[in-house]
């Protein structure tokens, strides 16, 4: 529900109105970007009598919102959000959204200090704005490499300090919330945890930028409701990430749903990134799908890069080399220049 405040209403009248609404257990949040004062009501609005609100002298109009997601939707936030990511050691922050395009690149899994540092240096040289790398790895098989855990996070921190790239890495358990709050610049909530609502609430309370990946069998509506779990804490900045969904097709690892980009941009104010590495599962498909994502209006990309993909401990078949990544970044620049004309 959205409440439009009358231009004649005084600050005292508005304050009394909002206190009365919140006394019913409903949160009232002022909406950014409107000429008039507008509040979005979040919670069980069934207890709110819209007709009674309309009779209040401080209210001009009451609008019911039909979508089950609220905070991530454009009704509550009509202008595009920009997520600002702080760099290590006071480095210049990077931004994504509202015309700010961001590429996060790096290995699927952190394997050694030498490996992650070399790749970080290579991708930064090519124009990447953020280092992605897995310290904790959710693997379908319990016998596959599970990541280096906190040791891997320490190696990401070393690479971050030496290159100035902020860190993007995935959290698997609330057990490590304090470590991620202290050491990680953007917390990734992976596809398998998109609907882990307990984890979403806890991560949202940290007030850090969060990359939320779409679940393999999740609808766009379900993804936006998951984003609302993060936003309900009132602190988190959220980036949505399309990374492929499960269909009957077996030619690729997943089916990369690029139609999700314009749909999400229409329904939500949140930045949208695309992961063509997981979306396809094959390194030679990463480039065409990355270019297509840029053309579709994505705000950024998450790309797996490894200096020796054939020796990678995780997902080597979908990792591109630094040389291929460098050429891809030049092509992305040309695609974005073309669509901005």
Tab-separated table of C-alpha atoms in Angstrom:
chain	number	residue	atom	x	y	z
A	1	UNK	CA	0.000	0.000	0.000
A	2	UNK	CA	1.229	3.495	-0.875
A	3	UNK	CA	0.076	6.647	0.921
A	4	UNK	CA	0.372	9.978	-0.902
A	5	UNK	CA	0.579	12.927	1.476
A	6	UNK	CA	-1.452	16.063	0.823
A	7	UNK	CA	0.521	19.188	-0.025
A	8	UNK	CA	-1.425	21.009	2.697
A	9	UNK	CA	-0.377	18.572	5.432
A	10	UNK	CA	1.916	19.892	8.144
A	11	UNK	CA	4.922	17.972	9.414
A	12	UNK	CA	3.113	17.415	12.724
A	13	UNK	CA	0.080	15.931	10.936
A	14	UNK	CA	2.275	13.615	8.902
A	15	UNK	CA	4.163	12.507	12.007
A	16	UNK	CA	0.892	11.711	13.785
A	17	UNK	CA	-0.360	9.787	10.745
A	18	UNK	CA	2.784	7.674	10.472
A	19	UNK	CA	2.870	6.923	14.198
A	20	UNK	CA	-0.714	5.710	13.989
A	21	UNK	CA	0.116	3.428	11.056
A	22	UNK	CA	3.212	1.982	12.711
A	23	UNK	CA	1.254	1.382	15.927
A	24	UNK	CA	-0.582	-1.307	13.935
A	25	UNK	CA	2.675	-3.178	13.315
A	26	UNK	CA	3.163	-1.843	9.777
A	27	UNK	CA	6.388	-0.135	8.703
A	28	UNK	CA	6.036	3.166	6.808
A	29	UNK	CA	8.972	4.059	4.554
A	30	UNK	CA	9.291	7.329	2.702
A	31	UNK	CA	9.706	6.777	-1.033
A	32	UNK	CA	12.617	8.435	-2.804
A	33	UNK	CA	12.255	10.269	-6.089
A	34	UNK	CA	8.707	11.639	-5.973
A	35	UNK	CA	7.784	15.326	-6.069
A	36	UNK	CA	5.160	14.747	-3.374
A	37	UNK	CA	5.736	13.083	-0.014
A	38	UNK	CA	4.907	9.421	-0.432
A	39	UNK	CA	5.127	6.545	2.040
A	40	UNK	CA	5.176	2.838	1.270
A	41	UNK	CA	3.567	0.609	3.875
A	42	UNK	CA	5.339	-2.699	4.465
A	43	UNK	CA	3.980	-5.585	6.500
A	44	UNK	CA	0.508	-6.952	7.160
A	45	UNK	CA	-1.465	-4.080	5.609
A	46	UNK	CA	-4.719	-6.011	6.080
A	47	UNK	CA	-4.973	-4.193	9.419
A	48	UNK	CA	-4.956	-0.830	7.619
A	49	UNK	CA	-8.330	0.595	6.527
A	50	UNK	CA	-7.669	2.400	3.240
A	51	UNK	CA	-10.991	4.269	3.382
A	52	UNK	CA	-10.208	5.516	6.885
A	53	UNK	CA	-6.814	6.726	5.678
A	54	UNK	CA	-8.456	8.608	2.819
A	55	UNK	CA	-10.587	10.521	5.339
A	56	UNK	CA	-7.438	11.801	7.068
A	57	UNK	CA	-6.763	15.446	6.109
A	58	UNK	CA	-3.037	14.658	5.717
A	59	UNK	CA	-3.692	12.064	3.007
A	60	UNK	CA	-4.264	12.845	-0.666
A	61	UNK	CA	-4.484	9.290	-2.019
A	62	UNK	CA	-4.027	5.615	-1.104
A	63	UNK	CA	-2.791	3.150	-3.734
A	64	UNK	CA	-2.863	-0.605	-3.284
A	65	UNK	CA	0.181	-2.508	-4.580
A	66	UNK	CA	-0.699	-5.882	-6.073
A	67	UNK	CA	2.825	-7.331	-6.350
A	68	UNK	CA	3.910	-9.524	-3.410
A	69	UNK	CA	7.339	-7.841	-3.415
A	70	UNK	CA	7.446	-4.260	-2.156
A	71	UNK	CA	10.866	-2.841	-1.317
A	72	UNK	CA	12.542	-4.140	-4.475
A	73	UNK	CA	9.702	-2.938	-6.723
A	74	UNK	CA	9.383	0.343	-8.571
A	75	UNK	CA	6.160	1.362	-6.822
A	76	UNK	CA	8.143	1.905	-3.643
A	77	UNK	CA	11.301	3.191	-5.351
A	78	UNK	CA	10.658	4.553	-8.854
A	79	UNK	CA	14.203	5.695	-9.649
A	80	UNK	CA	17.122	3.345	-10.375
A	81	UNK	CA	19.284	2.501	-7.390
A	82	UNK	CA	23.058	2.826	-7.479
A	83	UNK	CA	25.030	0.465	-5.259
A	84	UNK	CA	28.309	1.958	-4.074
A	85	UNK	CA	31.062	-0.490	-3.146
A	86	UNK	CA	33.901	0.699	-0.948
A	87	UNK	CA	37.388	-0.211	-2.066
A	88	UNK	CA	40.124	-1.553	0.231
A	89	UNK	CA	42.316	0.869	2.144
A	90	UNK	CA	40.394	3.959	1.109
A	91	UNK	CA	40.525	3.163	-2.606
A	92	UNK	CA	37.995	4.936	-4.816
A	93	UNK	CA	34.605	3.208	-4.503
A	94	UNK	CA	33.069	1.487	-7.512
A	95	UNK	CA	29.410	1.786	-8.480
A	96	UNK	CA	26.860	-0.347	-10.265
A	97	UNK	CA	23.442	0.687	-11.537
A	98	UNK	CA	21.880	3.711	-13.266
A	99	UNK	CA	24.450	3.694	-16.060
A	100	UNK	CA	27.393	2.516	-13.944
A	101	UNK	CA	28.593	-0.776	-15.489
A	102	UNK	CA	30.642	-3.146	-13.321
A	103	UNK	CA	32.519	-6.327	-14.199
A	104	UNK	CA	33.512	-8.724	-11.408
A	105	UNK	CA	36.059	-11.302	-12.500
A	106	UNK	CA	38.292	-13.934	-10.968
A	107	UNK	CA	38.615	-17.640	-10.276
A	108	UNK	CA	35.696	-19.866	-9.372
A	109	UNK	CA	37.691	-20.982	-6.364
A	110	UNK	CA	40.691	-19.547	-4.561
A	111	UNK	CA	43.496	-22.116	-4.802
A	112	UNK	CA	46.684	-20.324	-3.714
A	113	UNK	CA	48.040	-16.838	-3.039
A	114	UNK	CA	50.045	-16.865	-6.268
A	115	UNK	CA	47.021	-17.954	-8.319
A	116	UNK	CA	44.500	-15.434	-7.007
A	117	UNK	CA	46.954	-12.527	-7.017
A	118	UNK	CA	48.042	-13.138	-10.603
A	119	UNK	CA	44.458	-13.391	-11.830
A	120	UNK	CA	43.444	-10.296	-9.845
A	121	UNK	CA	46.264	-8.302	-11.421
A	122	UNK	CA	45.342	-9.550	-14.899
A	123	UNK	CA	41.625	-8.774	-14.675
A	124	UNK	CA	42.241	-5.354	-13.166
A	125	UNK	CA	44.602	-4.523	-16.020
A	126	UNK	CA	41.800	-5.410	-18.433
A	127	UNK	CA	39.269	-3.175	-16.686
A	128	UNK	CA	37.481	-5.333	-14.085
A	129	UNK	CA	36.204	-3.321	-11.141
A	130	UNK	CA	35.825	-6.134	-8.619
A	131	UNK	CA	37.522	-9.420	-7.757
A	132	UNK	CA	35.268	-12.465	-7.492
A	133	UNK	CA	36.543	-15.657	-5.958
A	134	UNK	CA	35.149	-18.556	-3.989
A	135	UNK	CA	36.454	-19.234	-0.494
A	136	UNK	CA	33.509	-21.437	0.477
A	137	UNK	CA	32.173	-23.562	-2.386
A	138	UNK	CA	28.681	-25.089	-2.524
A	139	UNK	CA	29.257	-28.275	-4.511
A	140	UNK	CA	26.646	-30.765	-5.621
A	141	UNK	CA	29.026	-33.617	-4.856
A	142	UNK	CA	30.403	-33.969	-1.308
A	143	UNK	CA	33.577	-35.380	-2.878
A	144	UNK	CA	34.353	-32.241	-4.907
A	145	UNK	CA	36.710	-29.481	-3.751
A	146	UNK	CA	34.849	-27.463	-1.118
A	147	UNK	CA	37.103	-24.404	-1.055
A	148	UNK	CA	39.756	-23.194	1.379
A	149	UNK	CA	37.257	-21.541	3.733
A	150	UNK	CA	38.623	-18.761	5.937
A	151	UNK	CA	42.136	-19.391	4.578
A	152	UNK	CA	40.777	-18.636	1.115
A	153	UNK	CA	39.218	-15.438	2.416
A	154	UNK	CA	42.612	-14.365	3.745
A	155	UNK	CA	44.118	-14.905	0.284
A	156	UNK	CA	41.362	-12.796	-1.296
A	157	UNK	CA	42.176	-10.030	1.178
A	158	UNK	CA	45.836	-10.117	0.174
A	159	UNK	CA	44.944	-9.858	-3.523
A	160	UNK	CA	42.475	-7.074	-2.752
A	161	UNK	CA	45.038	-5.010	-0.837
A	162	UNK	CA	47.648	-5.384	-3.565
A	163	UNK	CA	45.327	-4.539	-6.464
A	164	UNK	CA	42.772	-2.198	-4.887
A	165	UNK	CA	39.900	-4.373	-6.131
A	166	UNK	CA	36.964	-4.895	-3.758
A	167	UNK	CA	36.061	-8.514	-2.945
A	168	UNK	CA	32.952	-10.423	-3.998
A	169	UNK	CA	32.604	-13.858	-2.410
A	170	UNK	CA	29.818	-16.201	-1.349
A	171	UNK	CA	28.583	-16.773	2.175
A	172	UNK	CA	27.339	-20.266	3.008
A	173	UNK	CA	26.437	-20.084	6.684
A	174	UNK	CA	25.477	-17.521	9.366
A	175	UNK	CA	28.462	-18.917	11.264
A	176	UNK	CA	30.745	-16.628	9.245
A	177	UNK	CA	28.676	-13.426	9.349
A	178	UNK	CA	31.207	-11.509	11.454
A	179	UNK	CA	34.090	-12.520	9.147
A	180	UNK	CA	32.177	-11.405	6.054
A	181	UNK	CA	31.063	-8.175	7.693
A	182	UNK	CA	34.675	-7.325	8.486
A	183	UNK	CA	36.486	-8.575	5.381
A	184	UNK	CA	34.139	-8.776	2.372
A	185	UNK	CA	33.078	-5.794	0.269
A	186	UNK	CA	30.136	-7.466	-1.508
A	187	UNK	CA	28.525	-10.547	0.012
A	188	UNK	CA	27.208	-13.039	-2.515
A	189	UNK	CA	24.124	-15.053	-1.642
A	190	UNK	CA	24.343	-17.952	-4.061
A	191	UNK	CA	21.600	-19.569	-6.108
A	192	UNK	CA	21.200	-22.464	-3.669
A	193	UNK	CA	20.615	-20.038	-0.792
A	194	UNK	CA	18.335	-17.575	-2.583
A	195	UNK	CA	15.402	-18.768	-0.483
A	196	UNK	CA	17.346	-19.410	2.709
A	197	UNK	CA	15.270	-16.760	4.465
A	198	UNK	CA	17.084	-16.985	7.789
A	199	UNK	CA	20.400	-16.325	6.076
A	200	UNK	CA	18.880	-13.488	4.014
A	201	UNK	CA	17.626	-11.708	7.120
A	202	UNK	CA	20.983	-12.030	8.870
A	203	UNK	CA	22.965	-10.839	5.842
A	204	UNK	CA	20.541	-7.929	5.353
A	205	UNK	CA	21.216	-6.705	8.883
A	206	UNK	CA	24.934	-6.267	8.137
A	207	UNK	CA	24.278	-3.240	5.949
A	208	UNK	CA	26.739	-4.418	3.272
A	209	UNK	CA	26.216	-4.571	-0.498
A	210	UNK	CA	24.775	-7.985	-1.413
A	211	UNK	CA	24.765	-9.818	-4.759
A	212	UNK	CA	21.672	-12.034	-4.834
A	213	UNK	CA	21.795	-14.837	-7.405
A	214	UNK	CA	18.621	-16.253	-8.884
A	215	UNK	CA	17.822	-19.810	-7.831
A	216	UNK	CA	17.961	-22.488	-10.549
A	217	UNK	CA	14.203	-23.143	-10.342
A	218	UNK	CA	13.035	-19.726	-9.176
A	219	UNK	CA	10.716	-17.258	-10.858
A	220	UNK	CA	11.508	-13.573	-11.177
A	221	UNK	CA	8.783	-12.829	-8.635
A	222	UNK	CA	10.378	-15.223	-6.131
A	223	UNK	CA	13.751	-13.574	-6.678
A	224	UNK	CA	12.333	-10.128	-5.946
A	225	UNK	CA	10.609	-11.402	-2.804
A	226	UNK	CA	13.981	-12.811	-1.689
A	227	UNK	CA	15.483	-9.364	-2.303
A	228	UNK	CA	12.808	-7.913	-0.016
A	229	UNK	CA	14.053	-10.155	2.811
A	230	UNK	CA	17.454	-8.469	2.458
A	231	UNK	CA	15.988	-4.980	2.175
A	232	UNK	CA	13.614	-5.308	5.128
A	233	UNK	CA	16.502	-4.731	7.529
A	234	UNK	CA	16.700	-1.231	6.065
A	235	UNK	CA	20.454	-1.252	5.524
A	236	UNK	CA	21.414	-3.615	2.720
A	237	UNK	CA	22.162	-2.532	-0.838
A	238	UNK	CA	21.130	-5.297	-3.222
A	239	UNK	CA	22.333	-6.288	-6.684
A	240	UNK	CA	20.310	-8.913	-8.562
A	241	UNK	CA	22.153	-11.541	-10.618
A	242	UNK	CA	20.752	-13.749	-13.372
A	243	UNK	CA	22.889	-16.921	-13.590
A	244	UNK	CA	20.746	-19.368	-15.527
A	245	UNK	CA	17.776	-21.529	-14.632
A	246	UNK	CA	17.099	-25.243	-14.888
A	247	UNK	CA	15.122	-26.299	-17.955
A	248	UNK	CA	14.823	-29.464	-20.040
A	249	UNK	CA	17.731	-28.312	-22.246
A	250	UNK	CA	20.989	-30.225	-21.738
A	251	UNK	CA	23.246	-28.509	-24.296
A	252	UNK	CA	24.300	-26.009	-21.623
A	253	UNK	CA	24.802	-26.274	-17.875
A	254	UNK	CA	21.829	-23.959	-17.292
A	255	UNK	CA	19.556	-21.922	-19.541
A	256	UNK	CA	20.696	-18.316	-19.267
A	257	UNK	CA	17.481	-16.301	-19.132
A	258	UNK	CA	18.508	-12.979	-20.645
A	259	UNK	CA	14.881	-11.918	-20.903
A	260	UNK	CA	15.094	-11.617	-17.116
A	261	UNK	CA	17.293	-8.529	-17.537
A	262	UNK	CA	14.695	-6.206	-19.112
A	263	UNK	CA	11.911	-7.756	-17.013
A	264	UNK	CA	13.813	-7.091	-13.783
A	265	UNK	CA	14.753	-3.594	-14.949
A	266	UNK	CA	11.074	-2.888	-15.585
A	267	UNK	CA	9.806	-4.262	-12.284
A	268	UNK	CA	12.664	-3.345	-9.951
A	269	UNK	CA	14.918	-0.387	-9.222
A	270	UNK	CA	17.807	-2.676	-8.221
A	271	UNK	CA	20.912	-3.102	-10.435
A	272	UNK	CA	20.988	-6.309	-12.502
A	273	UNK	CA	24.159	-8.260	-13.268
A	274	UNK	CA	24.538	-11.442	-15.331
A	275	UNK	CA	26.788	-14.464	-14.786
A	276	UNK	CA	27.386	-16.052	-18.215
A	277	UNK	CA	29.928	-18.509	-16.769
A	278	UNK	CA	27.445	-20.423	-14.625
A	279	UNK	CA	24.672	-19.584	-17.035
A	280	UNK	CA	26.246	-21.627	-19.841
A	281	UNK	CA	28.870	-23.868	-18.231
A	282	UNK	CA	31.239	-23.648	-21.220
A	283	UNK	CA	34.035	-21.142	-21.684
A	284	UNK	CA	33.407	-20.621	-25.408
A	285	UNK	CA	29.826	-19.539	-24.704
A	286	UNK	CA	30.804	-16.971	-22.091
A	287	UNK	CA	31.792	-14.288	-24.593
A	288	UNK	CA	28.660	-14.292	-26.807
A	289	UNK	CA	26.344	-14.395	-23.780
A	290	UNK	CA	28.295	-11.667	-21.980
A	291	UNK	CA	27.959	-9.438	-25.044
A	292	UNK	CA	24.266	-10.290	-25.315
A	293	UNK	CA	23.774	-9.443	-21.620
A	294	UNK	CA	25.401	-6.049	-22.137
A	295	UNK	CA	23.185	-5.453	-25.167
A	296	UNK	CA	20.101	-6.446	-23.145
A	297	UNK	CA	20.815	-3.647	-20.665
A	298	UNK	CA	22.551	-5.454	-17.804
A	299	UNK	CA	24.357	-3.260	-15.278
A	300	UNK	CA	27.335	-5.603	-15.047
A	301	UNK	CA	28.791	-9.063	-15.415
A	302	UNK	CA	30.273	-11.756	-13.157
A	303	UNK	CA	32.853	-13.767	-15.106
A	304	UNK	CA	35.094	-16.643	-14.084
A	305	UNK	CA	38.724	-16.233	-15.135
A	306	UNK	CA	41.542	-18.721	-14.545
A	307	UNK	CA	45.120	-18.645	-15.799
A	308	UNK	CA	45.132	-22.448	-16.274
A	309	UNK	CA	41.517	-23.595	-16.714
A	310	UNK	CA	42.493	-27.199	-17.447
A	311	UNK	CA	44.094	-27.416	-13.982
A	312	UNK	CA	41.394	-25.542	-12.069
A	313	UNK	CA	40.050	-27.229	-8.933
A	314	UNK	CA	36.547	-25.989	-9.695
A	315	UNK	CA	34.607	-25.259	-12.920
A	316	UNK	CA	37.598	-25.034	-15.223
A	317	UNK	CA	35.401	-25.855	-18.233
A	318	UNK	CA	33.532	-22.563	-17.885
A	319	UNK	CA	36.515	-20.340	-17.043
A	320	UNK	CA	38.129	-18.114	-19.652
A	321	UNK	CA	41.806	-17.165	-19.672
A	322	UNK	CA	43.044	-13.648	-18.881
A	323	UNK	CA	43.848	-13.174	-22.576
A	324	UNK	CA	40.308	-14.058	-23.639
A	325	UNK	CA	38.936	-11.861	-20.858
A	326	UNK	CA	40.981	-8.891	-22.042
A	327	UNK	CA	39.623	-9.224	-25.597
A	328	UNK	CA	36.086	-9.632	-24.237
A	329	UNK	CA	36.333	-6.419	-22.208
A	330	UNK	CA	37.218	-4.484	-25.369
A	331	UNK	CA	34.184	-5.920	-27.151
A	332	UNK	CA	31.901	-5.137	-24.216
A	333	UNK	CA	33.007	-1.495	-24.439
A	334	UNK	CA	31.985	-1.400	-28.093
A	335	UNK	CA	28.592	-3.025	-27.423
A	336	UNK	CA	27.822	-0.581	-24.605
A	337	UNK	CA	28.886	2.353	-26.725
A	338	UNK	CA	26.549	1.151	-29.483
A	339	UNK	CA	23.482	0.788	-27.254
A	340	UNK	CA	24.110	4.179	-25.631
A	341	UNK	CA	23.917	6.010	-28.978
